[in-house]
PDB file of C-alpha atoms in Angstrom:
ATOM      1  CA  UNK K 199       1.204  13.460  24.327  1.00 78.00           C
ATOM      2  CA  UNK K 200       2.201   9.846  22.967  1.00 88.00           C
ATOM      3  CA  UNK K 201       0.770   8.104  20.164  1.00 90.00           C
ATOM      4  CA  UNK K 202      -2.208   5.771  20.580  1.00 91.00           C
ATOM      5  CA  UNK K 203      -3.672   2.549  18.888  1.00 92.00           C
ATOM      6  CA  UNK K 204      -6.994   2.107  20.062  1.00 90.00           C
ATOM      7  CA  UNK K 205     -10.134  -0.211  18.530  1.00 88.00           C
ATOM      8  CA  UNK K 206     -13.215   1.716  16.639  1.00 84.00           C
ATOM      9  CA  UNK K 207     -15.604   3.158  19.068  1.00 84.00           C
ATOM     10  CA  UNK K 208     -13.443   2.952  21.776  1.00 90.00           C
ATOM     11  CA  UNK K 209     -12.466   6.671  23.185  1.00 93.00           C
ATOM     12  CA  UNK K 210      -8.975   8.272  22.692  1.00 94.00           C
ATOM     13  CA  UNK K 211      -7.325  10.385  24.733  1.00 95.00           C
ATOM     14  CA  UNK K 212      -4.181  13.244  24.622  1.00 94.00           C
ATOM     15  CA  UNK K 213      -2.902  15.115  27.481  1.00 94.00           C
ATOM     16  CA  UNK K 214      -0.193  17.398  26.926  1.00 93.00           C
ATOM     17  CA  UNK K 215       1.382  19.580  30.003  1.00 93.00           C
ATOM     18  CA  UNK K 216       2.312  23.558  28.338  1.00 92.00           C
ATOM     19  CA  UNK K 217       3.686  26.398  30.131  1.00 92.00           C
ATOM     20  CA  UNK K 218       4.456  29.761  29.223  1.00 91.00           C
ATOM     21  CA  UNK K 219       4.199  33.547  30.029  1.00 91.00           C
ATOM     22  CA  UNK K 220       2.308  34.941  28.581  1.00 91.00           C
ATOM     23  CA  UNK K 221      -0.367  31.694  28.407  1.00 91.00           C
ATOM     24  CA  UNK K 222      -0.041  30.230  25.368  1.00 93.00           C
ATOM     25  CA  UNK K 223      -2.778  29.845  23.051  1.00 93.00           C
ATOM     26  CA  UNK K 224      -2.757  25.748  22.302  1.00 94.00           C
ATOM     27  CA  UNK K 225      -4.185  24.525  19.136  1.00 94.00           C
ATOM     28  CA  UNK K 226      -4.913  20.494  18.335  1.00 92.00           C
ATOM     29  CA  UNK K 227      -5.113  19.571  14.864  1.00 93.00           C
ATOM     30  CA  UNK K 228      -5.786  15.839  13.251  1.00 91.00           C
ATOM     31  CA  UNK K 229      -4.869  15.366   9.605  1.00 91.00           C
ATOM     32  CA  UNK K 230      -4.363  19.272   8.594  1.00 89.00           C
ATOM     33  CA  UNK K 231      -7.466  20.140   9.825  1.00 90.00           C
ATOM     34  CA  UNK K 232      -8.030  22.461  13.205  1.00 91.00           C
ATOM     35  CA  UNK K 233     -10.154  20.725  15.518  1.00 89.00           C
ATOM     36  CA  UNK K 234     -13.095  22.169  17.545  1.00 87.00           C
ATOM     37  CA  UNK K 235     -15.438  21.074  19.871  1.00 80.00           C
ATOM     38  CA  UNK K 236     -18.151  22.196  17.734  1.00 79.00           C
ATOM     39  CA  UNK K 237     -16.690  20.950  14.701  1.00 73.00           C
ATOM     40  CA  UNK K 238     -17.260  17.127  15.725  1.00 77.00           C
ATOM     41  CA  UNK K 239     -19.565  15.993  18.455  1.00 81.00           C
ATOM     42  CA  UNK K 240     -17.367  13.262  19.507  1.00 85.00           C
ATOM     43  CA  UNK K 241     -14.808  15.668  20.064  1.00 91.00           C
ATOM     44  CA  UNK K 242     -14.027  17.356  23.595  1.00 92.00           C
ATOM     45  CA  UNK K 243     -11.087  19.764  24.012  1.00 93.00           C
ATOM     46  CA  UNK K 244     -10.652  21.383  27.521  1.00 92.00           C
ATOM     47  CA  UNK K 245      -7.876  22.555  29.776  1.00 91.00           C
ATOM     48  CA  UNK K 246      -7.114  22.966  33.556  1.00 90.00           C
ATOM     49  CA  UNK K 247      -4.095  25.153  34.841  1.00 88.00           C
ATOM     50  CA  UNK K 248      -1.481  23.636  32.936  1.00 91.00           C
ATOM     51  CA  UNK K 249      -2.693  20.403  31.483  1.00 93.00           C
ATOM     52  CA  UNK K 250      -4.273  20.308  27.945  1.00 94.00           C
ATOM     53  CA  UNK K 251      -6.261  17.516  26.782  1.00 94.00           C
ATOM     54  CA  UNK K 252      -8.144  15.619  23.425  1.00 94.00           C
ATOM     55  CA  UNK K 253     -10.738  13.684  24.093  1.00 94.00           C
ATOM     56  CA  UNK K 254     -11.848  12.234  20.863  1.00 92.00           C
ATOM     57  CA  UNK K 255     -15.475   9.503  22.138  1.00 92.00           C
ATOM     58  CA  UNK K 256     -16.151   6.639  20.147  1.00 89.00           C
ATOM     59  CA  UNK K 257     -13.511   7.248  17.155  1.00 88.00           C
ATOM     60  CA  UNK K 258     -14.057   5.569  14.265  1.00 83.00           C
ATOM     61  CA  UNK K 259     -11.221   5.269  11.117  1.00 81.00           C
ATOM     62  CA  UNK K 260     -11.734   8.536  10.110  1.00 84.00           C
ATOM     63  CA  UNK K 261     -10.102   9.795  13.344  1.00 88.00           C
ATOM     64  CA  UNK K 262      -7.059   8.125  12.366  1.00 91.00           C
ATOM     65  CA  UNK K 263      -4.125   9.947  11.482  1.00 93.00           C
ATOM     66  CA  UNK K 264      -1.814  12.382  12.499  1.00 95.00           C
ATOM     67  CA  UNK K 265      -2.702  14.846  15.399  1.00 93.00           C
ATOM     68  CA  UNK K 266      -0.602  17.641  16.230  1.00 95.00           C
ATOM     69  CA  UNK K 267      -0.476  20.370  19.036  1.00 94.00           C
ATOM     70  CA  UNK K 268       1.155  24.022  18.804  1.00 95.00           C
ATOM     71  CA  UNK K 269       1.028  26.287  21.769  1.00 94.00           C
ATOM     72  CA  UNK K 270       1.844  30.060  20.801  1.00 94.00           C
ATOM     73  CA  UNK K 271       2.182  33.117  22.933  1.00 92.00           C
ATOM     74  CA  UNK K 272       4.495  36.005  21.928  1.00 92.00           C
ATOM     75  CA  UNK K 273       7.862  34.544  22.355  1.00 92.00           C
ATOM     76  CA  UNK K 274       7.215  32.187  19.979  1.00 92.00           C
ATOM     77  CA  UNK K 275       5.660  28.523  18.855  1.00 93.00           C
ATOM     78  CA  UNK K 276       6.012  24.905  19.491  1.00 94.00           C
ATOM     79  CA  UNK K 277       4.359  21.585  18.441  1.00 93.00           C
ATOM     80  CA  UNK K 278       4.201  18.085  18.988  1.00 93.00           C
ATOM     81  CA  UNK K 279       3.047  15.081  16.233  1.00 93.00           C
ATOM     82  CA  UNK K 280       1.443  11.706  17.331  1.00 94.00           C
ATOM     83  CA  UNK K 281      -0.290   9.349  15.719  1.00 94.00           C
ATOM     84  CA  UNK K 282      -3.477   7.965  16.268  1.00 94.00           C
ATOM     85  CA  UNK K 283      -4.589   4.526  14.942  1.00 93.00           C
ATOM     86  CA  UNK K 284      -7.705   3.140  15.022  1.00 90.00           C
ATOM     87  CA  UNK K 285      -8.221  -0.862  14.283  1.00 86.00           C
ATOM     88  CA  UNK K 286     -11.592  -1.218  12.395  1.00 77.00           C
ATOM     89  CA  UNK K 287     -14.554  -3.249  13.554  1.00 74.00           C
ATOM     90  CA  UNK K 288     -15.184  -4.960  10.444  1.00 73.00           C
ATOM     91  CA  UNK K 289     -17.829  -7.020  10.336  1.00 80.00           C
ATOM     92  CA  UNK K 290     -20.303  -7.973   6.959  1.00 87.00           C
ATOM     93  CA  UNK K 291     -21.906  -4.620   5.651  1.00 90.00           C
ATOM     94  CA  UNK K 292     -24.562  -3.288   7.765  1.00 88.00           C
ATOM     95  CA  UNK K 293     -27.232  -1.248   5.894  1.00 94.00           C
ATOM     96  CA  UNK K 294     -27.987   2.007   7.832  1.00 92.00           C
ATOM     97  CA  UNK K 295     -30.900   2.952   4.969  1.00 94.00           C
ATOM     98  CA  UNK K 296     -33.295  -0.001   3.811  1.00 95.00           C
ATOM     99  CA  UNK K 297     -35.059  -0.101   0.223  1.00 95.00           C
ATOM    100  CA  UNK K 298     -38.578   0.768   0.366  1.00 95.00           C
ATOM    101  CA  UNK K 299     -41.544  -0.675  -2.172  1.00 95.00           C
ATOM    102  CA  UNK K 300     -42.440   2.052  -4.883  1.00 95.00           C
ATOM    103  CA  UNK K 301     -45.687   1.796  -7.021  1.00 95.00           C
ATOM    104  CA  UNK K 302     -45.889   4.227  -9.658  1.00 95.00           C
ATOM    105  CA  UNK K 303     -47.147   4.072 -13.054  1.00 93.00           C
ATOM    106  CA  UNK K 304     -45.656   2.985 -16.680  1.00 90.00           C
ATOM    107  CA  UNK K 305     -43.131   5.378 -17.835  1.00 90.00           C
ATOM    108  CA  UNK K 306     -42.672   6.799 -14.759  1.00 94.00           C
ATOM    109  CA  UNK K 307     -39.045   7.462 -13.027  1.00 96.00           C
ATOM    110  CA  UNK K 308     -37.638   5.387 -10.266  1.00 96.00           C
ATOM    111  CA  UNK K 309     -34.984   5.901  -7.017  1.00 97.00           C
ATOM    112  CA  UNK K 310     -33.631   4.031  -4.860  1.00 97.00           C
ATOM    113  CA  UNK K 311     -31.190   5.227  -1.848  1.00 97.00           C
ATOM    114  CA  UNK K 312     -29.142   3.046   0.482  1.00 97.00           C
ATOM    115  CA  UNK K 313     -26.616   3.535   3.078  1.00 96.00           C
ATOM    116  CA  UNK K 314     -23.939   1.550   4.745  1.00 93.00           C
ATOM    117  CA  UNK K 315     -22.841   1.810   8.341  1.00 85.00           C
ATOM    118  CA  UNK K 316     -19.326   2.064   8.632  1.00 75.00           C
ATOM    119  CA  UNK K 317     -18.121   2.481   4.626  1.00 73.00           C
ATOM    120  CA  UNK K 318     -14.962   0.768   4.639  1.00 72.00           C
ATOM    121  CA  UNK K 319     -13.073   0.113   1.307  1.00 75.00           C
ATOM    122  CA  UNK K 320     -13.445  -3.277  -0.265  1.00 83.00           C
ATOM    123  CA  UNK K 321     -17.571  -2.910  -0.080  1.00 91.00           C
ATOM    124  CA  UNK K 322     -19.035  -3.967  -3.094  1.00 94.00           C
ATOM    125  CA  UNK K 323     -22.958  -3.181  -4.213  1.00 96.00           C
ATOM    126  CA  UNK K 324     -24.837  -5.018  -6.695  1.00 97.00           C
ATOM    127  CA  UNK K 325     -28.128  -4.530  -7.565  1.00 98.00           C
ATOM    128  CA  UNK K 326     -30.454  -6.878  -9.084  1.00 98.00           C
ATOM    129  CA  UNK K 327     -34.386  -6.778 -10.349  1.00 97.00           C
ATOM    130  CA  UNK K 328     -36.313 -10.691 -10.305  1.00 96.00           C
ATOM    131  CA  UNK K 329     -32.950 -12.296 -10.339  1.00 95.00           C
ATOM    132  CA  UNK K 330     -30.974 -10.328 -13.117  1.00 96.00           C
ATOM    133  CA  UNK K 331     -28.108  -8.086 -12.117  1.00 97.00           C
ATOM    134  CA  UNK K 332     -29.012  -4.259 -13.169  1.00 96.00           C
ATOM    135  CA  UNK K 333     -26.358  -2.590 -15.141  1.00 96.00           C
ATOM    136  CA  UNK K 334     -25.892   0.584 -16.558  1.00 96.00           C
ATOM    137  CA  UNK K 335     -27.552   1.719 -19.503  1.00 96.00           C
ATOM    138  CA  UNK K 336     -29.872   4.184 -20.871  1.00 94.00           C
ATOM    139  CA  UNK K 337     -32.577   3.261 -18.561  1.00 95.00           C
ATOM    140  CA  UNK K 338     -30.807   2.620 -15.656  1.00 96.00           C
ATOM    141  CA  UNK K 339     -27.840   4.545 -13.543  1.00 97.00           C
ATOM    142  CA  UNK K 340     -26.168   3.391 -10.907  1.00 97.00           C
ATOM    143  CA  UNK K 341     -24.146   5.648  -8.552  1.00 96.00           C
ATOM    144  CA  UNK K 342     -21.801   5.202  -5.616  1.00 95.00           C
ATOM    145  CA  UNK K 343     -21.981   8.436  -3.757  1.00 94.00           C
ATOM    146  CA  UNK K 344     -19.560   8.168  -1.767  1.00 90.00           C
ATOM    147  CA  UNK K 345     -19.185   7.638   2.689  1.00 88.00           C
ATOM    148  CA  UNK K 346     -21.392   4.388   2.381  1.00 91.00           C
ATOM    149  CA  UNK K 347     -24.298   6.143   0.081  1.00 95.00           C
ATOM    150  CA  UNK K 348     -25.600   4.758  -3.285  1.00 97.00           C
ATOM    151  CA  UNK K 349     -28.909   4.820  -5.223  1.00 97.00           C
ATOM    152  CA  UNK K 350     -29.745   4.122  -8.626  1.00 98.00           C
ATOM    153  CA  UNK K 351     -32.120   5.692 -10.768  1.00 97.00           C
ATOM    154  CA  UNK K 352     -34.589   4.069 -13.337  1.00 97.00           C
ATOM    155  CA  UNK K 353     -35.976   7.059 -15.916  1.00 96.00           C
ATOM    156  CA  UNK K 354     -38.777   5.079 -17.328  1.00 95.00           C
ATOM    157  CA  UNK K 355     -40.541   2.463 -15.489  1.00 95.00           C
ATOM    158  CA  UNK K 356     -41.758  -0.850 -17.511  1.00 92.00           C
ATOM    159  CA  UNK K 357     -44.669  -3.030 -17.186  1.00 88.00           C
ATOM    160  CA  UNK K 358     -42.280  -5.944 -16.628  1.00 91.00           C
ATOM    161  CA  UNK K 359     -40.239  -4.317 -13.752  1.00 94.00           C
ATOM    162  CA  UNK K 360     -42.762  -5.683 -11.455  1.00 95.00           C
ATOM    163  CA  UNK K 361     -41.047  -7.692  -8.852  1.00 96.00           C
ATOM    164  CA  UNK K 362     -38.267  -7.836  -6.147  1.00 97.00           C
ATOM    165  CA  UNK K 363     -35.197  -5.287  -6.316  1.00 97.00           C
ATOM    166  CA  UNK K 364     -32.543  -6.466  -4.058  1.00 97.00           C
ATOM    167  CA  UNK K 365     -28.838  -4.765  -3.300  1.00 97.00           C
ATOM    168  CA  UNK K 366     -26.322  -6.791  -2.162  1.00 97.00           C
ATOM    169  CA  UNK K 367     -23.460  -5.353   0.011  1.00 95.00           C
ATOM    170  CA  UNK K 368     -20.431  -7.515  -0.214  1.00 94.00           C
ATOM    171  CA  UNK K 369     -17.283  -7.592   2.011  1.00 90.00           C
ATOM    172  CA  UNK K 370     -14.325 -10.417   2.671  1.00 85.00           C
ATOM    173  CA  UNK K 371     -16.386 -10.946   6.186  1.00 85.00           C
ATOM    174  CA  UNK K 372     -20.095 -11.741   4.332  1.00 90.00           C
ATOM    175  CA  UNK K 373     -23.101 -10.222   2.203  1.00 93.00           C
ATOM    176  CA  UNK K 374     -25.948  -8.569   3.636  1.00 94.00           C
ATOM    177  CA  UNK K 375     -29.133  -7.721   1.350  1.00 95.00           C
ATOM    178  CA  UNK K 376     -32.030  -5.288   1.691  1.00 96.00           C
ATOM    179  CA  UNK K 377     -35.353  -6.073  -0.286  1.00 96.00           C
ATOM    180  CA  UNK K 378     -38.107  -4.112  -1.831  1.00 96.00           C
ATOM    181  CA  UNK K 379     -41.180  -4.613  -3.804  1.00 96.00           C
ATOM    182  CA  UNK K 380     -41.754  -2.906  -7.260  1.00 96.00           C
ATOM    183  CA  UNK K 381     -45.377  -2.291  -8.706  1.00 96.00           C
ATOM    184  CA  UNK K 382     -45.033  -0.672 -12.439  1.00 94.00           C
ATOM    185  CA  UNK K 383     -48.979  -0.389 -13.719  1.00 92.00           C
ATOM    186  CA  UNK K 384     -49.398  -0.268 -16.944  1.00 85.00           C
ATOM    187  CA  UNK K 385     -50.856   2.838 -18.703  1.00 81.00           C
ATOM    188  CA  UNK K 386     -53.599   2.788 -21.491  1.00 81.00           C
ATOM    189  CA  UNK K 387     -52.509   4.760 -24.740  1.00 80.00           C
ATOM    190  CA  UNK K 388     -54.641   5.097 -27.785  1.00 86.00           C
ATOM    191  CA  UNK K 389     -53.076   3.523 -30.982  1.00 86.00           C
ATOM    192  CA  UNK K 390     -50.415   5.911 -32.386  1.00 86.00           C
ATOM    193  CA  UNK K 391     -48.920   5.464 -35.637  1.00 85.00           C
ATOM    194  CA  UNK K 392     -44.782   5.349 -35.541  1.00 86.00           C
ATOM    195  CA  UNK K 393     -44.415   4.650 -38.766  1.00 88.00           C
ATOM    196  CA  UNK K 394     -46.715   5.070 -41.953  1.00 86.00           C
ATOM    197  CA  UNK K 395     -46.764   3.275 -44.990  1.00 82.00           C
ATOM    198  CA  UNK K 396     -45.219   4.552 -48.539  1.00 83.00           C
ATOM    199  CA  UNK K 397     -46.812   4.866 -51.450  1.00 81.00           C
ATOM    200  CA  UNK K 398     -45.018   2.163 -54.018  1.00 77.00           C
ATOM    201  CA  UNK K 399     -45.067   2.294 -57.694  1.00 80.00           C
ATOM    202  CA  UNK K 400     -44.566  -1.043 -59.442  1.00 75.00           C
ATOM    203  CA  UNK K 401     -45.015  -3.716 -62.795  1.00 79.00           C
ATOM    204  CA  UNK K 402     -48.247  -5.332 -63.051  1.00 79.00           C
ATOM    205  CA  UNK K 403     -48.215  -8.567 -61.146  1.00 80.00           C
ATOM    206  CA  UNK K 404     -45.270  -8.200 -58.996  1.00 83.00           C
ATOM    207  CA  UNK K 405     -45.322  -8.331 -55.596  1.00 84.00           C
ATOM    208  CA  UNK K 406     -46.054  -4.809 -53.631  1.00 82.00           C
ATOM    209  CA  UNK K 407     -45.598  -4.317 -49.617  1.00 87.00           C
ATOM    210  CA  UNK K 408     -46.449  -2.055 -47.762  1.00 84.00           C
ATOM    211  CA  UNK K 409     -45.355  -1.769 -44.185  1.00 87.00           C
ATOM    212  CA  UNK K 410     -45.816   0.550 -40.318  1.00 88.00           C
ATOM    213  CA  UNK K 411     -45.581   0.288 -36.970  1.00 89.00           C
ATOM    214  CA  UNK K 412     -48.370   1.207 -34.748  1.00 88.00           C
ATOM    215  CA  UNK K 413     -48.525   1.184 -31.006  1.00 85.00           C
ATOM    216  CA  UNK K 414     -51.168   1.389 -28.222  1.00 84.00           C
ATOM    217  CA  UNK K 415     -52.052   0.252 -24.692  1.00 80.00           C
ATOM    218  CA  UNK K 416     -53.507  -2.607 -24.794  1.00 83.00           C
ATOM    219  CA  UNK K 417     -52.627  -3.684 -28.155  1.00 84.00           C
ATOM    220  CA  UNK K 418     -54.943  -2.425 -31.290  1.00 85.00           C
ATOM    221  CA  UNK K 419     -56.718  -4.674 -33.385  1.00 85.00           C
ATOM    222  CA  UNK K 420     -55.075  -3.750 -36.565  1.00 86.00           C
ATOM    223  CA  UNK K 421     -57.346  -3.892 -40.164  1.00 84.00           C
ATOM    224  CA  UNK K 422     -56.016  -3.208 -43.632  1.00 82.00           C
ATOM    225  CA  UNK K 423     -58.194  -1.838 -46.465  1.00 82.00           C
ATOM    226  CA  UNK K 424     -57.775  -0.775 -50.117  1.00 80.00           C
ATOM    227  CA  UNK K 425     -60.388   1.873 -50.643  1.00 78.00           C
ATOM    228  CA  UNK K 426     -62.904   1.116 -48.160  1.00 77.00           C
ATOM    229  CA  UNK K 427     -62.505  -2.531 -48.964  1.00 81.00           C
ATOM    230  CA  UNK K 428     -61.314  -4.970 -46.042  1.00 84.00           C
ATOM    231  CA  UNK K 429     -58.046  -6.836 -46.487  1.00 79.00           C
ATOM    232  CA  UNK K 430     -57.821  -9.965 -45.234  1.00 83.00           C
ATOM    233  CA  UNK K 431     -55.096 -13.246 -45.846  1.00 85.00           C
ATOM    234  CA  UNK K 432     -55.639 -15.342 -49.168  1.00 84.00           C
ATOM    235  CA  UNK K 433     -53.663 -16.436 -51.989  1.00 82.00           C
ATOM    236  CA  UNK K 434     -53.316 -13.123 -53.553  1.00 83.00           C
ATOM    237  CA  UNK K 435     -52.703 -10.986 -49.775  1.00 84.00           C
ATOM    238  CA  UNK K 436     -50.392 -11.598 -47.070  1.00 86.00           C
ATOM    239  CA  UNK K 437     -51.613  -9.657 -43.508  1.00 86.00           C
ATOM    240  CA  UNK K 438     -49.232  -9.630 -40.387  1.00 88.00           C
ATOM    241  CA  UNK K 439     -49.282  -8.165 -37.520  1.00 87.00           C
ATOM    242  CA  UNK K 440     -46.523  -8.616 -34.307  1.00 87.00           C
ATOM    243  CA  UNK K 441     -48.077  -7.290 -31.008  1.00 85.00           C
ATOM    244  CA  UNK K 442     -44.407  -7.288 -29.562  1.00 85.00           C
ATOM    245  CA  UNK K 443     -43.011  -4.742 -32.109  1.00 87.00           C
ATOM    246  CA  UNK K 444     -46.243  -3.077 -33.203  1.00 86.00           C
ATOM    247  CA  UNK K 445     -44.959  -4.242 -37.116  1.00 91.00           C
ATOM    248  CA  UNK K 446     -47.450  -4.651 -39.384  1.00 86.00           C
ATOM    249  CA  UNK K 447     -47.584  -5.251 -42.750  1.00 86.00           C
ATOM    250  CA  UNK K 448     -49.703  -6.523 -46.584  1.00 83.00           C
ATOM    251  CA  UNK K 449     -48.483  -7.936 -49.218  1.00 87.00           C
ATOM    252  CA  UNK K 450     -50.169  -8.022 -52.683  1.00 82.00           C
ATOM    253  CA  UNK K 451     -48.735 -11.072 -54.921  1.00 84.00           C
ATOM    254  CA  UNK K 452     -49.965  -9.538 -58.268  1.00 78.00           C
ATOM    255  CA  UNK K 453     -50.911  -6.034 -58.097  1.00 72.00           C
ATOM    256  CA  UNK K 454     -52.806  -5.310 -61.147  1.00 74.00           C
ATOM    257  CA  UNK K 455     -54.034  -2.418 -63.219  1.00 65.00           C
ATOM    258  CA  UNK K 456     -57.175  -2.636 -61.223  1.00 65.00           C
ATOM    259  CA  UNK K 457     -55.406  -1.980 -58.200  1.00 59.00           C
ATOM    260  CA  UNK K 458     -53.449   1.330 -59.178  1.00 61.00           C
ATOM    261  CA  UNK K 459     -55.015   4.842 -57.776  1.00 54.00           C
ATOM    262  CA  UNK K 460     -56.252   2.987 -54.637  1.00 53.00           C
ATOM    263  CA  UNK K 461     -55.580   3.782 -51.045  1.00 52.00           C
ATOM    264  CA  UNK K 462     -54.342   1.182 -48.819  1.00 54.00           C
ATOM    265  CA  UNK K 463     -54.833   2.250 -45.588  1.00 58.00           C
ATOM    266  CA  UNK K 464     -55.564   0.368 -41.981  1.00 59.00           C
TER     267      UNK K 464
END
């Protein structure tokens, strides 16, 4: 056989003429690796009296390489090497697997799987949620796995996920994208205490804080009291509250004798 170059999906072809007594057995191998009918299904290998031929339909790069023939019989072995090229039809990425919408619920895990026809090297993937390119983090893996097949993971959905995911496949020829909506709905949770206030010990008249962090779905409506009085913001108490961080916190400006025993609590 001689060596071909040939275009991607067009069809290559080896014939190779063998005699021998007893009739050889003839073996075709391309990169290392014996080659069967059954192993590819755009392979065909066949024979007629003499003549031995390859057929290898609509070869992609992947066919490229080496391909060798040995005929055998019991007085002994030979082989021939060609070479096979195949010219890519490159063209900007073509997705083969589209991003779907998802809906689940807050806290929840997300996928995403893609695929790319025709996974030739220099293909970059981005990925990026309302506008902002996703990295990875804690939250958030991105994998390339490999032929033209990547997905990334989200392990806890948030409220404000809820938007457009878009991946980007980029080569030197053009980008192509593949949309998808995401619906995260938030979850109700009663308040939960993360943190609980210390008991203090201090001078009469100096300043005493106490501090936690509470959170809950949708956010509490957070009340201080000493005893089973109400606190509330004056000149002698200082009451916050951030609904971002679930930080709240009193202050009393002069604790006093008066004060000492009592619970503050919320």
């Amino acid at each position: 056989p001689n060596s071909l170059s040939i275009k991607e999906n067009d069809t290559a072809e080896f014939r190779v003429e063998i005699t021998g007594k007893p009739t050889p057995i003839v073996k075709w191998q391309l990169n290392g690796r014996e080659l069967s009918s059954s192993s590819d299904t755009n392979i065909t290998i066949k024979s007629f009296e003499e003549i031995y031929i390859l057929k290898i339909e609509k070869a992609n790069v992947k066919h490229a390489g080496e391909v060798v023939v040995t005929a055998e019989n019991a007085a002994g072995m030979v082989g021939k090497e060609v070479v096979l090229k195949v010219e890519p039809d490159v063209t900007k990425p073509i997705f083969k697997t589209h991003l779907i919408d998802r809906s689940v619920n807050e806290g929840e895990p997300l996928r995403w799987d893609i695929a790319i026809e025709r996974p030739y090297k220099g293909v970059t993937v981005k990925w990026f949620l309302n506008g902002k390119e996703l990295t990875n983090n804690e939250n958030v893996q991105i994998i390339d796995d490999g032929e033209g097949k990547y997905h990334i993971t989200i392990n806890e959905a948030k409220s404000d996920m809820c938007g457009t995911l878009i991946v980007k496949a980029t080569n030197t020829y053009g980008t192509s994208e593949s949309h998808a909506f995401v619906d995260v709905k938030e979850v109700n949770r009663k308040p939960e205490i993360i943190r609980q206030p210390q008991d203090h010990t201090v001078e009469e008249n100096e300043t005493v804080k106490f501090s936690a962090i509470i959170f809950g779905k949708p956010t509490p409506t957070i009340n201080w009291y000493m005893d089973e009085m109400k606190l509330v913001n004056s000149s002698e108490i200082g009451v916050k509250f951030d609904e971002i961080t679930g930080k709240t916190s009193i202050k009393i400006f002069k604790a006093n004798l008066t004060d000492s025993g009592k619970k503050v609590l919320f």
